[in-house]
Short mmCIF file of C-alpha atoms in Angstrom, two decimals:
data_model
loop_
_atom_site.label_atom_id
_atom_site.label_comp_id
_atom_site.label_asym_id
_atom_site.label_seq_id
_atom_site.Cartn_x
_atom_site.Cartn_y
_atom_site.Cartn_z
CA UNK A 1 28.47 43.73 -12.49
CA UNK A 2 31.68 41.91 -13.24
CA UNK A 3 31.26 38.13 -13.32
CA UNK A 4 34.06 35.59 -13.60
CA UNK A 5 34.64 34.08 -17.04
CA UNK A 6 33.20 30.75 -15.89
CA UNK A 7 30.05 32.55 -14.70
CA UNK A 8 30.42 31.17 -11.20
CA UNK A 9 31.57 34.21 -9.19
CA UNK A 10 30.41 37.77 -8.85
CA UNK A 11 33.65 39.73 -8.76
CA UNK A 12 32.45 43.31 -8.55
CA UNK A 13 29.31 45.39 -8.43
CA UNK A 14 29.78 49.03 -9.39
CA UNK A 15 27.07 51.60 -9.97
CA UNK A 16 28.44 54.87 -11.28
CA UNK A 17 25.18 56.20 -12.72
CA UNK A 18 23.45 57.05 -9.47
CA UNK A 19 26.17 56.66 -6.86
CA UNK A 20 24.56 56.89 -3.44
CA UNK A 21 23.81 54.92 -0.36
CA UNK A 22 20.54 53.18 -1.07
CA UNK A 23 18.49 50.07 -0.71
CA UNK A 24 20.64 47.00 -1.41
CA UNK A 25 17.47 45.04 -2.24
CA UNK A 26 17.14 47.20 -5.35
CA UNK A 27 20.70 46.35 -6.39
CA UNK A 28 20.12 42.61 -5.95
CA UNK A 29 17.05 42.55 -8.22
CA UNK A 30 19.03 41.56 -11.32
CA UNK A 31 20.88 38.72 -9.61
CA UNK A 32 17.66 36.69 -9.43
CA UNK A 33 17.60 36.09 -13.19
CA UNK A 34 21.24 36.06 -14.27
CA UNK A 35 21.34 32.27 -14.02
CA UNK A 36 18.48 29.80 -14.32
CA UNK A 37 19.29 28.16 -10.99
CA UNK A 38 19.02 30.25 -7.85
CA UNK A 39 22.03 28.79 -6.02
CA UNK A 40 24.24 31.59 -7.34
CA UNK A 41 21.76 34.28 -6.28
CA UNK A 42 21.56 32.75 -2.82
CA UNK A 43 25.35 32.51 -2.55
CA UNK A 44 25.75 36.20 -3.49
CA UNK A 45 23.01 37.22 -1.03
CA UNK A 46 24.54 35.16 1.77
CA UNK A 47 28.03 36.52 1.08
CA UNK A 48 26.70 40.09 1.17
CA UNK A 49 24.94 39.45 4.46
CA UNK A 50 28.02 37.84 5.98
CA UNK A 51 30.41 40.57 4.85
CA UNK A 52 28.16 43.57 5.48
CA UNK A 53 26.37 42.37 8.59
CA UNK A 54 23.07 43.46 6.99
CA UNK A 55 20.19 41.07 6.48
CA UNK A 56 18.34 41.09 3.16
CA UNK A 57 14.68 40.28 2.65
CA UNK A 58 14.18 37.82 -0.23
CA UNK A 59 10.62 39.13 -0.56
CA UNK A 60 11.83 42.71 -0.99
CA UNK A 61 14.46 41.70 -3.55
CA UNK A 62 11.80 39.77 -5.47
CA UNK A 63 9.40 42.71 -5.37
CA UNK A 64 12.04 44.86 -7.08
CA UNK A 65 12.86 41.99 -9.45
CA UNK A 66 9.22 41.55 -10.51
CA UNK A 67 8.77 45.28 -11.08
CA UNK A 68 11.95 45.44 -13.17
CA UNK A 69 11.31 42.22 -15.12
CA UNK A 70 7.71 43.03 -16.01
CA UNK A 71 8.65 46.59 -16.99
CA UNK A 72 11.36 45.15 -19.22
CA UNK A 73 8.89 42.67 -20.74
CA UNK A 74 6.39 45.46 -21.39
CA UNK A 75 8.71 47.78 -23.31
CA UNK A 76 10.27 44.90 -25.23
CA UNK A 77 6.85 43.54 -26.23
CA UNK A 78 5.59 46.97 -27.26
CA UNK A 79 8.64 47.56 -29.47
CA UNK A 80 8.86 44.02 -30.84
CA UNK A 81 12.21 43.37 -29.13
CA UNK A 82 12.62 39.69 -28.18
CA UNK A 83 12.58 38.80 -24.51
CA UNK A 84 15.75 37.23 -23.08
CA UNK A 85 16.00 33.57 -24.04
CA UNK A 86 13.41 34.16 -26.78
CA UNK A 87 10.65 33.60 -24.22
CA UNK A 88 7.06 34.54 -24.90
CA UNK A 89 5.50 37.02 -22.45
CA UNK A 90 3.60 34.10 -20.90
CA UNK A 91 6.81 32.07 -20.52
CA UNK A 92 8.50 35.12 -18.99
CA UNK A 93 5.80 35.40 -16.31
CA UNK A 94 5.93 31.62 -15.74
CA UNK A 95 9.71 31.88 -15.21
CA UNK A 96 9.22 34.63 -12.61
CA UNK A 97 6.59 32.47 -10.90
CA UNK A 98 8.97 29.49 -10.89
CA UNK A 99 11.69 31.56 -9.24
CA UNK A 100 9.28 32.76 -6.58
CA UNK A 101 8.31 29.18 -5.81
CA UNK A 102 11.92 28.00 -5.65
CA UNK A 103 12.66 30.77 -3.14
CA UNK A 104 9.63 29.86 -1.06
CA UNK A 105 7.71 33.07 -1.76
CA UNK A 106 3.98 32.83 -2.39
CA UNK A 107 1.73 35.54 -3.75
CA UNK A 108 -1.75 35.77 -2.31
#
């Protein structure tokens, strides 16, 4: 991802590792946590939907996000590598839970 210097705009998304047509929800999973507020994530999602004509499921994006974030937390914790923002594992899960709530997604 290429983000503007001021951190306000997503300029480019390029994936050269596994180039293929795939699930855009998977690609959006990282955008949930790039910034603390979710306005930027929502703006990127809305722009994608407007330009592509495809609708995205917030729940599906968050499912990929949770899987990725918790996997990241697991390997980092096992190897003693600090979590982003120097969060504890508990704080990391609380942050994911906060984001879910702000996006109106509940887990039952």
